[in-house]
Amino acid sequence: MGWIGEIDLGTKPMPVTGPLVSLTIDGQPVDVPAGTSIMRAAALMGTNIPKLCATDTLESFGSCRICLVEIDGRAGYPASCTTPVTPGMVVRTQTDKLAKLRKGVMELYISDHPLDCLTCSANGDCELQDQAGAVGLRDVRYGYDGANHLDAAKDESNPYFTFDPAKCIVCSRCVRACDEVQGTLALTVDGRGFSSHIAASQDEDFLSSECVSCGACVQACPTSALIEKEVIKVGTPDKAVITTCAYCGVGCTFRAEMRGEQLVRMVPWKDGKANRGHSCVKGRFAWGYANHKERILNPMIRASVHEPWREVSWEEAIAHTASEFRRIQSTYGTRAVGGITSSRCTNEETFLVQKLIRQGFGNNNVDTCARVCHSPTGYGLKTTFGTSAGTQDFDSVQHSDVILVIGANPTDGHPVFASRMKRRLRQGAKLIVIDPRRTDLVRSPHIEAAHHLSLRPGTNVAVLTAMAHVIVTEGLFDEAYIRERCDWDEYEDWAAFVSEDHRSPEASAEITGVDPDELRKAARLYATGGNGAIYYGLGVTEHSQGSSTVMAIANLAMATGNVGREGVGVNPLRGQNNVQGACDMGSFPHEFSGYRHVSDPEARAMFEDAWGVPLDDEPGLRIPNMLDAATDGAFKALFIQGEDILQSDPNTAHVAAGLAAMECVVVQDLFLNETANYAHVFLPGSTFLEKDGTFTNAERRIQRVRKVMSPLNGFADWEIVQMVAQAMGLGWNYTHPSEIMDEIAALTPSFANVHYDALEEHGSLQWPATAAAPLGTPTMHLDGFVRGKGRFVVTDYVATDEKTGPRFPLLLTTGRILSHYNVGAQTRRTDNVAWHPEDLLEIHPHDAENRGLHDGQWVSLRSRAGETTLRALVTERVAPGVVYTTFHHPTTQANVITTDFSDWATNCPEYKVTAVQVSPSNGPSDWQESYEAQAKRSRRIEPRLEPAE
Amino acid sequence: MTRAYISCDMASVALGADDIAEALTAAGCTVIRTGARGLFAIEPLVEIETTDGARIAYGPVEPEDVPAILDDTHPNRIGDLATLPFFAKQQRFTFARCGITDPLSMADYTAHDGWKGLAAARALPPQAVVDAVKASGLRGRGGAGFPTGIKWQTVLDAASPEKFIVCNADEGDSGTFADRMLMEGDPYCLLEGMAIAGHAVGASHGYIYVRSEYPFAIRALNAAIERAGPILAPFTVEVRVGAGAYVCGEETALLESIEGKRGQVRAKPPLPAIQGLFGQPTVINNVLSLAAIPFILAEGPERYAEVGFSRSRGTMPVQLAGNVKNGGLFEIGFGITLGELVNDIGGGTESGRPVRAVQVGGPLGAYFPPSMFDLAFDYEAFAAAGGLIGHAGITVFDDTVDMAAMARFAMEFCAVESCGKCTPCRIGSTRGVETLDRIIGDRIKGAAQREQALEAMPQMRNAKVKHRSVDEEIGVLRDLCETMKFGSLCALGGFTPYPVLSALDHFPEDFGGARALPQAAE
Amino acid sequence: MMSTDQRLAYMADQIARNFAAIGHDKAAMATADHIAKFWDPRMKARIAGLTDSLGPVAARAIAILQEKGAPPPQTHATEYADVAGAGHDDAG
């Protein structure tokens, strides 16, 4: 694919709300929506008015003064970017007078700009140079010895980009991007007049400032004042491929810009429907892991985990894998093996892994990492609404009046969506945050939560039921909506249940720790404040009552009529890039693709016909059950694609014991991850840059992943799985992932219209994409719930069995941070470590004082499950009695601490509630020391014997 | 007991009014502090009330003059001020009470026709009030001269639950002091005008944005707001204090500053009348515009409009400053000539030397030579002559002035005060100073060769290596002025060329003697 | 750390406790349905031998499974809504 230049129409599009406005520009008639700028109107008809401070991703600003035009009957020379069209307006964009004015302004710009275009890293990708040419500037008569900024010091502190004030034209595009697009407001113009200059925070360097390195400023800069270090190093790209980010569930679309097969930079794509041209530090910059020296490129096997790895040919590795699985099945039974699909791989790859297991292994022992994150979402939303996914698209938030965020920290976890949400909040939408931590959303520039319910971890259900109590007993429910769309009898049962006195905010305050007045106000606001939208994350699902909490959320939304249109809904913020897709593709042990139970004879017949084998009608094992079965000797082999269960799953010691009890663990991954320490076969994986396929994001949007470079390991992951299948005699013969998608579409009703040509044509599709909705479904349940009637479910508060006590008086809750992703396997291998080199334990000053702990001190963190050490961060972000850490670094092993408790319905682990004690420490725990020694031993690779010449 | 009137105006106090007041009190007088009468040549000024209520003025006086004043033997006895030509010639519509009443006395204000305009306005529907302002012909006294009634109509027509009245009291032009005098000498007049505006457009809250350099005015306004609260209600007013940026006198930068942001100009549209303070429809008017309103409502718009000249109706409080004999405030109907103001009213220069130039409209106004003194004081006439009335400050210079230095000062002023948003102003003003430095330097040194090491390098193929002549430099300067005038975002950069070009046009001899006609630049 | 038997019993009881609010009989049916739909057959077989260690609801659920087999769907959690229905374009 060649270079796809992005067209910049100068100012933002205007919605068509009435008749178009007709005007004449340079003698040509043009019709545009009211409110459109003259600049955009001209650009739409192909006339490019010179511009520097205007760009169509930002509000018009009017500072550069080269877009001036003449308008009949109007004095002076108005700026075309800030002047809206009016009916009958007659505009001239090019006259002698305008030419002279523009040249005069450009002469001033260039009089304070280095003339090093030949050696400038922008290399022509520079709007200043383009416009200087466009206005015909040939001479700077002021000379070059006047006042200037050419000696200003360059800021190279950020690992990914530099700021060179000498090349800055003070157009404020970076400042405006930081304000309007990202919403961090880290940049400003300091000084005034000629000494005006861009400053990060209080004139700090970028790295130590509040900058979150989202790249919006770099993207907005019209010169090379802000430019990626990779472009400085490699040179400007000459071709681009549109693809989808492989980090979080937002699913940003990027232009991967390359020279040859060398990736130069990832630039957020304006036409991306999930991100609308925005990005975060991970997707924008943290792709260096793809070429990291620790990547494993050759297949390896070993007989025992105590031996070093031995590099082998692909043929040998595949044949060994197939024969081991067949051997184990013939020895221990069909159900003794299973596999784990990856939420980081494509839909096609995931589909193939579960197909390998169902068709090839002949059982349903397939699970995926959604087990440990959003499995309760699937259970809860399917039970109440009939669909295992969020109800809205991301654009919906622009229509919300009240936004309720519960158990989610979008500014860290889903930063690009968080920016959208923050924009809406700055416009005046009200915010309710239910979270034990004072997350950034609670109070940030120009945003303050109307109510922050800082609840005791583990009491979500009690808080939500108390809100329902207020809504029902104060008559704030939407009776007409409920009668029309829901089962009224079930509503009445539920209403009676939540109305009981002991479920009131006052009665439950002792359990939840939430001020009843605040809770009542929050409930009233959500019920009566207009369009109410709920966004939630793993703070909801990763509990003993995860599924109940999801259903309690759905109950609230139905009771207040907040489902089935734009601006409302129930929106799970999905963790990994393709966790929605992995679930859709039949990665759960009880469901085929499209969420059809394996016991459903019709569905099973469909797959049996297509795959030509009988399929098991009994559910398979979930990940924790597989590990239990392994320790019992009944489960012996596991195929794991792109997943590091040893680091990511709870109670590390239990995971390790399960893995150690198996005879063949196959890990397919980019790196020798922690799980690989217990593996017998290692199949090198490919990155998202190296293959074709699709990801499905949190808004059910299916988007193309396109191959940017050849796989360093030789094969895309789907090819590797196909080779294993072929070695097991399954006769697969896919030549391209599009053929896999065709099979998915044929076997999955909600994907019926999903084909690569449709994706090419429309850019993306949100399932369901069926004959009835060929272009997909942005908002679900428009006319009625998918299942017919929305179902209210009684959600009793059943407290977790994980209790604090004298030995473990604090509650640990875990989460993540902006700069890192999941287990950190990718981000730790990038310069993102500059922001977060280690996991820290957040502890309230009061709790720290009681234990004699100070900021930065090494502390021991102990639970009933295990012990680890890490450094303390004393902060009021956490409430007294609560501590918090991230799980990005294997040296910390936060999951050594977490317990076996899990959601009652789905076994999603209770990561968010662990009773712990914290005390001063001198060094690593015994577990950390023995684990590190074991890991070091396990990662040995025997040098390959090169055949003699 | 003898009643004595002494101004508490900041200028009067600077000239020693407080000491006189103290001496009079010590001598047993009842001292009443008023605003300033406006003629500073006779300050400190004392007026002694006679038994029949008339006032006998003495000035200038010193504290030790008190006995002579009380004896009526002081040589600087002026008598009835109204008979002094400086006052006799004025038409005091806006400043009628200033210098006569105790600025904070509600009784005084009411007794001198105060609140009549507000009462009249509140008896009318909003549209009728706006119509009256339109009929008066009042134009924005801050400098732009935009018809006030039309601005109010726009705000009245804008549908919004919240609207604001903003008074621009960021009087930053050199040689101007009318806003300050009014705020210190008759603050209720301004508050009354704002309350009328509030009623007219449907705004319930107003802000007065005052520069921090006016502590007396800030004090007077705050006291007046407190006392007049019940009468103004439901309209409320608060004072916001600026932080010394000239550009915050520009209306949109002023709004940004009130909002707590960096004082930076906004692009228009949207007009403040439609999306102004905090995004709401906003009337933003100068002190003098709002202070003219009570008269218009109380006396009727016809009474106001019958004074004036051409499309400039009503009176203008002209401020005479600089090297002038009778410096002060002179309120008069439009149409008086520049020469009358400078020579007849102002009495020529203080130094006694011939007048060489006057600058009208603050630091961004044009310089006029005496040859143009028959120019009528009128918005359109001044614009046609390449100048502007602005806030009606007139600064007088005698024949020792160096007009090239004055042109340089204009550019330097712009460079210092530029907000930095738009390029013509941000970079252009600095380049203007540099270009003028080259012109002035050449004038002093003759056509001496300057160092141009960089430009002389062979790589710099587009740079002129030959030294430019003064005429060529002036050509560059004129081009720059054109870029700034037509390219700048606001009046700061847009008006800076006025003093520069007028100096070049009318005083070419100060720029190296070359005859630089306007068309030479084309 | 729990043994596998302890864990299975814990899981069954935990499911039962979360259904308890709808009443003993309905909760037992729902628990039976849940175990039938989500548990691997070997887990089901094993829990059948552990009824003595279970609470009353879970024990009743296991009894239902042994006596009558899997009950009809109780919770909609595994029901499939047909895509073809107009306006109810499902997701499953």
PDB file of C-alpha atoms in Angstrom, chain B residues 40 42 104 122 126 147 245 271 274 290 328 413 462 476 484 497:
ATOM      1  CA  PHE B  40      -5.516  70.180  36.767  1.00  0.00           C
ATOM      2  CA  ILE B  42      -5.864  74.902  39.046  1.00  0.00           C
ATOM      3  CA  LEU B 104     -20.240  58.164  47.624  1.00  0.00           C
ATOM      4  CA  ARG B 122     -37.471  50.306  34.418  1.00  0.00           C
ATOM      5  CA  PRO B 126     -36.461  46.291  27.401  1.00  0.00           C
ATOM      6  CA  PRO B 147     -23.298  51.984  17.859  1.00  0.00           C
ATOM      7  CA  ALA B 245      -1.657  43.939  30.687  1.00  0.00           C
ATOM      8  CA  LEU B 271     -19.122  38.181  18.818  1.00  0.00           C
ATOM      9  CA  ILE B 274     -23.615  36.332  21.166  1.00  0.00           C
ATOM     10  CA  LEU B 290     -22.270  53.171  30.160  1.00  0.00           C
ATOM     11  CA  GLY B 328      -7.587  68.068  31.956  1.00  0.00           C
ATOM     12  CA  PHE B 413       4.923  49.593  22.994  1.00  0.00           C
ATOM     13  CA  ASN B 462      18.159  34.762  -1.170  1.00  0.00           C
ATOM     14  CA  VAL B 476      10.052  47.560   4.403  1.00  0.00           C
ATOM     15  CA  MET B 484       0.106  44.545  10.865  1.00  0.00           C
ATOM     16  CA  PRO B 497       0.808  51.361  12.289  1.00  0.00           C
TER      17      PRO B 497
END
